[in-house]
Coordinates of C-alpha atoms and ligand atoms in Angstrom, one line a residue:
X1 CA 8.3 5.5 -5.6
X2 CA 6.1 3.7 -8.1
X3 CA 4.8 5.3 -11.3
X4 CA 2.6 3.8 -14.0
X5 CA 2.7 4.9 -17.6
X6 CA -0.1 4.1 -19.9
X7 CA 0.1 3.9 -23.7
X8 CA -2.5 2.9 -26.3
X9 CA -1.5 0.4 -28.9
X10 CA -2.0 1.2 -32.6
X11 CA -5.0 -0.5 -34.0
X12 CA -3.8 -3.5 -36.0
X13 CA -4.9 -6.9 -37.1
X14 CA -1.9 -8.3 -35.2
X15 CA -3.6 -7.1 -31.9
X16 CA -5.8 -10.2 -32.1
X17 CA -2.8 -12.2 -31.0
X18 CA -2.8 -10.2 -27.8
X19 CA -6.6 -10.8 -27.4
X20 CA -5.9 -14.5 -27.9
X21 CA -3.3 -14.4 -25.1
X22 CA -5.7 -12.6 -22.7
X23 CA -8.4 -15.2 -23.7
X24 CA -6.0 -18.0 -22.9
X25 CA -5.1 -16.4 -19.6
X26 CA -8.8 -16.4 -18.7
X27 CA -9.0 -20.1 -19.5
X28 CA -6.0 -20.8 -17.2
X29 CA -7.5 -18.5 -14.6
X30 CA -10.8 -20.5 -14.6
X31 CA -8.9 -23.8 -14.6
X32 CA -7.1 -22.7 -11.4
X33 CA -10.3 -21.5 -9.8
X34 CA -11.9 -24.9 -10.5
X35 CA -8.9 -26.6 -8.9
X36 CA -9.2 -24.4 -5.8
X37 CA -12.9 -25.1 -5.5
X38 CA -12.6 -28.8 -5.9
X39 CA -9.7 -29.1 -3.5
X40 CA -11.5 -27.1 -0.9
X41 CA -14.6 -29.3 -1.3
X42 CA -12.6 -32.4 -0.8
X43 CA -10.2 -31.4 1.9
X44 CA -11.5 -28.2 3.3
X45 CA -8.1 -26.7 2.6
X46 CA -6.6 -24.0 0.5
X47 CA -4.0 -24.7 -2.2
X48 CA -0.9 -22.7 -1.5
X49 CA 0.6 -20.4 -4.2
X50 CA 3.7 -22.6 -4.4
X51 CA 1.8 -25.8 -4.9
X52 CA -0.4 -24.2 -7.5
X53 CA 2.5 -22.9 -9.5
X54 CA 4.2 -26.3 -9.3
X55 CA 1.1 -28.0 -10.5
X56 CA 0.7 -25.6 -13.5
X57 CA 4.3 -26.2 -14.5
X58 CA 3.5 -29.9 -14.6
X59 CA 0.3 -29.4 -16.6
X60 CA 2.2 -27.3 -19.2
X61 CA 4.3 -30.3 -20.0
X62 CA 1.3 -32.5 -20.9
X63 CA 0.1 -32.8 -24.5
X64 CA -3.4 -31.8 -23.4
X65 CA -2.3 -28.4 -22.2
X66 CA 0.4 -27.6 -24.8
X67 CA -1.6 -24.6 -25.9
X68 CA -0.8 -23.0 -22.6
X69 CA 2.9 -22.8 -23.6
X70 CA 2.0 -19.9 -25.9
X71 CA 1.6 -17.6 -22.9
X72 CA 4.7 -16.2 -21.3
X73 CA 5.7 -18.2 -18.2
X74 CA 5.6 -15.2 -16.0
X75 CA 2.2 -14.2 -17.2
X76 CA 1.0 -17.6 -16.2
X77 CA 2.6 -17.2 -12.8
X78 CA 0.9 -13.9 -12.4
X79 CA -2.5 -15.5 -12.8
X80 CA -2.0 -17.7 -9.8
X81 CA -0.6 -14.8 -7.9
X82 CA -3.7 -12.8 -8.6
X83 CA -5.9 -15.6 -7.4
X84 CA -3.8 -16.0 -4.3
X85 CA -4.1 -12.3 -3.6
X86 CA -7.8 -12.6 -3.9
X87 CA -8.0 -15.4 -1.5
X88 CA -5.7 -13.6 1.0
X89 CA -8.1 -10.7 0.9
X90 CA -11.0 -13.0 1.5
X91 CA -9.3 -14.8 4.4
X92 CA -8.3 -11.5 6.1
X93 CA -11.8 -10.3 5.7
X94 CA -13.3 -13.4 7.3
X95 CA -11.0 -13.0 10.3
X96 CA -11.7 -9.3 10.6
X97 CA -15.5 -10.0 10.6
X98 CA -15.8 -6.8 8.7
X99 CA -19.1 -5.3 7.8
X100 CA -18.4 -5.6 4.1
X101 CA -18.0 -9.2 2.9
X102 CA -15.4 -10.0 0.3
X103 CA -16.2 -12.9 -1.9
X104 CA -13.5 -15.4 -2.7
X105 CA -12.1 -15.3 -6.3
X106 CA -14.6 -16.9 -8.7
X107 CA -15.0 -17.9 -12.3
X108 CA -14.9 -15.1 -14.9
X109 CA -16.3 -15.0 -18.4
X110 CA -13.8 -14.6 -21.2
X111 CA -15.0 -11.1 -22.1
X112 CA -14.8 -10.0 -18.5
X113 CA -11.2 -11.0 -18.3
X114 CA -9.1 -8.0 -19.2
X115 CA -5.4 -8.3 -18.8
X116 CA -2.1 -10.2 -18.5
X117 CA 0.9 -9.1 -16.7
X118 CA 4.5 -9.7 -17.7
X119 CA 7.6 -9.2 -15.5
X120 CA 11.1 -9.0 -17.0
X121 CA 10.6 -11.4 -19.9
X122 CA 8.2 -11.8 -22.8
X123 CA 8.7 -8.3 -24.2
X124 CA 11.3 -5.9 -25.3
X125 CA 11.2 -2.2 -25.9
X126 CA 12.6 -1.4 -29.3
X127 CA 13.5 1.9 -31.0
X128 CA 11.0 4.7 -31.2
X129 CA 7.5 3.6 -30.3
X130 CA 7.9 -0.1 -31.0
X131 CA 7.7 -3.0 -28.6
X132 CA 8.1 -6.7 -29.2
X133 CA 5.7 -8.8 -27.3
X134 CA 6.4 -12.5 -27.8
X135 CA 7.5 -12.9 -31.4
X136 CA 5.6 -9.9 -32.8
X137 CA 6.3 -6.2 -32.9
X138 CA 3.6 -3.6 -32.0
X139 CA 3.5 0.1 -32.1
X140 CA 2.0 2.4 -29.4
X141 CA 1.2 6.1 -29.1
X142 CA 4.3 7.2 -27.2
X143 CA 3.1 10.3 -25.3
X144 CA 6.1 10.5 -23.0
X145 CA 9.4 8.9 -22.1
X146 CA 9.4 6.1 -19.6
X147 CA 11.5 6.9 -16.6
X148 CA 12.9 4.5 -13.9
X149 CA 13.1 0.8 -13.9
X150 CA 10.2 -1.2 -15.4
X151 CA 8.9 -3.7 -12.9
X152 CA 5.9 -5.0 -14.8
X153 CA 4.1 -4.6 -18.0
X154 CA 0.3 -5.2 -18.0
X155 CA -1.4 -5.6 -21.3
X156 CA -5.0 -4.6 -20.9
X157 CA -8.0 -4.5 -23.2
X158 CA -11.1 -2.3 -22.8
X159 CA -14.7 -2.8 -23.8
X160 CA -14.1 -1.4 -27.2
X161 CA -11.3 -3.9 -27.9
X162 CA -8.5 -1.4 -27.7
X163 CA -5.3 -2.5 -26.1
X164 CA -3.3 -0.5 -23.6
X165 CA 0.2 -1.0 -22.2
X166 CA 0.7 -0.2 -18.5
X167 CA 4.4 0.0 -17.4
X168 CA 4.8 0.0 -13.7
X169 CA 8.1 1.6 -12.9
X170 CA 10.3 2.0 -9.8
X171 CA 11.7 5.5 -9.5
X172 CA 14.1 6.8 -6.9
X173 CA 12.3 8.6 -4.1
X174 CA 12.5 12.3 -4.4
X175 CA 11.7 14.3 -1.2
X176 CA 9.4 17.0 -2.4
X177 CA 10.5 20.5 -1.4
X178 CA 7.4 22.3 -0.3
X179 CA 6.9 25.9 0.7
X180 CA 4.3 25.6 3.4
X181 CA 1.2 27.6 2.9
X182 CA 0.1 27.2 6.5
X183 CA -3.3 26.2 5.4
X184 CA -5.1 23.2 6.7
X185 CA -8.7 22.2 6.1
X186 CA -11.3 19.5 6.5
X187 CA -13.4 18.4 3.5
X188 CA -16.8 16.9 3.1
X189 CA -18.0 15.1 -0.1
X190 CA -21.4 15.9 -1.3
X191 CA -23.9 15.1 -4.1
X192 CA -24.4 18.6 -5.4
X193 CA -21.2 20.2 -4.4
X194 CA -18.3 17.7 -4.9
X195 CA -16.3 19.0 -2.0
X196 CA -16.9 21.6 0.7
X197 CA -14.0 22.7 2.7
X198 CA -14.0 23.9 6.3
X199 CA -12.7 27.3 5.2
X200 CA -15.6 27.8 2.9
X201 CA -14.0 26.8 -0.4
X202 CA -16.3 24.8 -2.6
X203 CA -15.6 22.6 -5.5
X204 CA -18.7 22.3 -7.7
X205 CA -19.5 19.4 -9.9
X206 CA -18.3 20.1 -13.4
X207 CA -20.9 20.7 -16.1
X208 CA -19.8 17.9 -18.3
X209 CA -20.8 15.5 -15.5
X210 CA -24.5 16.2 -16.0
X211 CA -24.3 16.2 -19.7
X212 CA -22.4 13.0 -19.6
X213 CA -25.1 11.4 -17.5
X214 CA -27.7 12.4 -20.0
X215 CA -25.8 10.9 -22.9
X216 CA -25.2 7.8 -20.9
X217 CA -28.9 7.4 -20.3
X218 CA -29.6 7.9 -24.0
X219 CA -27.1 5.3 -25.1
X220 CA -28.4 2.9 -22.4
X221 CA -32.0 3.4 -23.8
X222 CA -30.8 2.7 -27.3
X223 CA -29.3 -0.6 -26.2
X224 CA -32.4 -1.8 -24.5
X225 CA -34.6 -0.8 -27.4
X226 CA -32.7 -3.1 -29.8
X227 CA -33.4 -6.8 -30.2
X228 CA -31.3 -9.1 -28.2
X229 CA -28.5 -10.7 -30.3
X230 CA -29.1 -8.4 -33.2
X231 CA -26.3 -6.5 -35.0
X232 CA -27.9 -3.2 -34.1
X233 CA -27.7 -4.1 -30.5
X234 CA -24.1 -4.9 -30.8
X235 CA -23.5 -1.6 -32.4
X236 CA -25.5 0.2 -29.6
X237 CA -23.4 -1.7 -27.0
X238 CA -20.2 -0.4 -28.5
X239 CA -21.6 3.1 -28.6
X240 CA -22.5 2.8 -24.9
X241 CA -18.9 1.6 -24.1
X242 CA -17.6 4.6 -26.1
X243 CA -19.7 7.1 -24.0
X244 CA -18.6 5.4 -20.8
X245 CA -15.0 5.7 -21.8
X246 CA -15.3 9.4 -22.7
X247 CA -16.9 10.2 -19.4
X248 CA -14.4 8.2 -17.4
X249 CA -11.6 10.1 -19.1
X250 CA -13.1 13.5 -18.6
X251 CA -13.7 12.7 -14.9
X252 CA -10.2 11.5 -14.5
X253 CA -8.7 14.7 -16.0
X254 CA -10.9 16.8 -13.8
X255 CA -9.9 14.8 -10.7
X256 CA -6.2 15.3 -11.5
X257 CA -6.7 19.0 -11.9
X258 CA -8.6 19.4 -8.7
X259 CA -6.3 17.1 -6.7
X260 CA -3.3 19.2 -7.9
X261 CA -4.9 22.4 -6.9
X262 CA -5.8 21.1 -3.4
X263 CA -2.5 19.5 -2.7
X264 CA -0.7 22.8 -3.7
X265 CA -3.0 24.9 -1.6
X266 CA -3.2 23.0 1.7
X267 CA -0.4 21.6 3.9
X268 CA -2.8 19.2 5.6
X269 CA -6.1 17.9 4.3
X270 CA -8.6 15.9 6.3
X271 CA -11.3 13.6 5.0
X272 CA -13.8 11.3 6.3
X273 CA -12.9 7.6 5.8
X274 CA -15.0 6.7 2.8
X275 CA -17.9 4.4 3.4
X276 CA -19.0 3.7 -0.1
X277 CA -21.5 1.0 0.9
X278 CA -23.2 3.3 3.4
X279 CA -23.1 6.2 0.9
X280 CA -24.8 4.1 -1.8
X281 CA -27.5 3.1 0.7
X282 CA -28.1 6.7 1.5
X283 CA -27.7 8.4 -1.9
X284 CA -28.3 5.6 -4.4
X285 CA -25.8 4.3 -7.0
X286 CA -25.0 7.7 -8.2
X287 CA -22.1 7.6 -5.7
X288 CA -20.1 5.3 -7.9
X289 CA -20.5 7.7 -10.8
X290 CA -18.9 10.5 -8.9
X291 CA -15.8 8.5 -8.3
X292 CA -15.0 9.7 -4.7
X293 CA -12.8 6.7 -4.2
X294 CA -10.7 7.2 -7.3
X295 CA -10.4 10.9 -6.5
X296 CA -8.9 10.0 -3.2
X297 CA -6.4 7.7 -4.9
X298 CA -5.3 10.5 -7.2
X299 CA -5.2 12.9 -4.3
X300 CA -2.9 10.5 -2.4
X301 CA -0.4 10.6 -5.3
X302 CA -0.7 14.4 -5.7
X303 CA -0.2 15.2 -2.0
X304 CA 2.9 12.8 -1.9
X305 CA 4.3 14.8 -4.8
X306 CA 3.5 18.2 -3.4
X307 CA 4.7 17.3 0.1
X308 CA 1.4 17.9 1.7
X309 CA -0.5 15.3 3.8
X310 CA -3.9 13.7 4.1
X311 CA -5.5 12.6 7.3
X312 CA -8.7 10.6 7.7
X313 CA -11.4 10.6 10.3
X314 CA -13.2 7.3 11.3
X315 CA -16.4 6.6 9.4
X316 CA -18.5 6.5 12.6
X317 CA -17.6 10.0 13.6
X318 CA -20.9 11.9 13.4
X319 CA -19.5 14.8 11.3
X320 CA -22.8 16.2 10.1
X321 CA -24.6 15.9 13.4
X322 CA -22.2 17.7 15.7
X323 CA -22.4 21.4 16.2
X324 CA -18.9 22.5 15.3
X325 CA -19.1 25.4 17.7
X326 CA -20.4 23.9 21.0
X327 CA -20.1 20.2 20.3
X328 CA -23.8 19.5 20.8
X329 CA -24.9 16.3 19.1
X330 CA -28.0 17.0 17.0
X331 CA -29.4 13.5 16.7
X332 CA -32.6 14.5 15.0
X333 CA -30.9 16.0 12.0
X334 CA -32.6 14.8 8.8
X335 CA -30.7 14.0 5.7
X336 CA -32.6 16.6 3.6
X337 CA -31.9 19.5 6.0
X338 CA -29.3 21.7 4.3
X339 CA -28.9 24.2 7.2
X340 CA -29.8 24.2 10.8
X341 CA -29.4 26.4 13.9
X342 CA -27.9 25.0 17.1
X343 CA -29.3 26.1 20.5
X344 CA -26.0 27.8 21.2
X345 CA -27.0 30.4 18.7
X346 CA -24.8 29.4 15.7
X347 CA -26.4 28.5 12.4
X348 CA -24.8 25.9 10.2
X349 CA -24.6 25.0 6.6
X350 CA -24.8 21.3 6.7
X351 CA -21.7 20.5 4.6
X352 CA -19.5 23.3 5.8
X353 CA -20.3 22.3 9.4
X354 CA -19.3 18.7 8.6
X355 CA -16.1 19.8 7.0
X356 CA -15.2 21.8 10.1
X357 CA -15.9 18.9 12.3
X358 CA -13.7 16.7 10.2
X359 CA -10.9 19.2 10.5
X360 CA -11.3 19.5 14.3
X361 CA -11.4 15.7 14.8
X362 CA -8.7 15.0 12.3
X363 CA -6.3 17.6 13.6
X364 CA -6.7 16.6 17.2
X365 CA -6.0 13.0 16.4
X366 CA -3.1 13.6 14.2
X367 CA -1.1 15.4 16.8
X368 CA -1.7 18.9 15.3
X369 CA -3.3 19.8 18.6
X370 CA -6.6 21.7 19.0
X371 CA -7.2 23.9 16.0
X372 CA -10.5 25.1 17.5
X373 CA -9.0 28.5 18.5
X374 CA -7.6 29.1 15.0
X375 CA -11.0 28.4 13.5
X376 CA -13.0 30.3 16.0
X377 CA -13.7 33.4 13.8
X378 CA -14.7 31.2 10.9
X379 CA -17.1 29.1 13.0
X380 CA -18.8 32.0 14.5
X381 CA -20.0 33.4 11.2
Ligands
LIG1 ZN1 -23.9 24.6 19.1

C-alpha cells in the first residue's frame, strides 16, 4: 500500500535554494523537450529513456552544463522519467484513437514548473522536524509521524511560493476488517446536489462552496482592474492565489469527510465512469470547480481502507433516460427536466432515477446478480 505524507516547510530565506533547484529542473526539462522535438523532426523517431539519460550524464560533464551538477542526480533522472511517462501516455492515446486527445509533453515556463523528486539520495531526515536537503537543513511542520519505507520525496512549490514536502511511502498491506452493512447503492453526480444515491440519500453541496465562488470572483475582478505589470496587480494575483488555496483545502477536507462516511456506510458503491469533457460541454466549466474527479480518487482510497468496493458503469450507459422501473428509454428527455413520468405509471426524480439505473447496471455487470427485486419497493414510490 502506498501512502503520501505532506508537510509544509517553514518560511525561510534558505528556501530560495529550493526554488533555484526547481528552476534549474525546469531548465533541464525544457532542454530535454527541445532534444526530443529536434530528434523527432530529423528522424521521425522517439528518444528512449535510456538514451536520454545517458546523454544527460554526458552533458553534465561538460563545462557548459556544470551548473546542472547542483541538482541531485536522481532528481535529474526523474525529469527524463516524467517526460518519458508523458510520451508513453501520448503514444498509448494515439493507438487507442480515444476521443480525448492527449498532447505530447511540451515546453513549460519556469513559474509553471512546480516540483522535483528525489529517491533515496539527496536528503536525510534528521531529529525532530529537521530535514537536510543537499547541504542545507530545513524545518517543516511535522503534523504526524511518517510510517513505512520512504520511496520518494517530492519537493513542491505552490503559487504563493510556499514549499511542501511529499513523502511517498510503502506500507505493508493490511486487509481491512469490515463488518458488512449489507447496503449497496448507485450514485449520480449533480450540479445542485453533489450526489444522489439510489436509496434516496442526498449529499448537498456545502455552503462554503458558494461563498468561496463569490470570493474567488471578487479576487479575480480585483486582478483584472489593476494595471498590467504593476505592483498592485502582483499583490492582487497573490491574493487570488490565496483564495484559491483556501477553497481547495476546504473542498479537500469536505471530500475526505464525505468519502469516509460513504465507504463506511455502503459495502458496494456504483458510479458512472466520469466523462469530464462531456460534463463540461453540458454544464460549463463549473464542473472542474466541484472536483468530481478528485473526489473519486479520495473515495478510492477510503473504500480500500474500509473494505468496501467501487464499481463503475460505462459512460455511454443512458442512466438518466432509462425508466428504472420498466426499462423504457425516454429519448426525448431534456436536460432541464428535473422529474418525469413514464408511461408505465411511475414518476421519476431525474437524479434518483439515474442513480437507481447506475446501481442496476453496475450490480448486474459486477456479478452481484439482478438487484431489481431488492429495490422494487423503493422504485415503485
Ligand atoms: Zn417505466
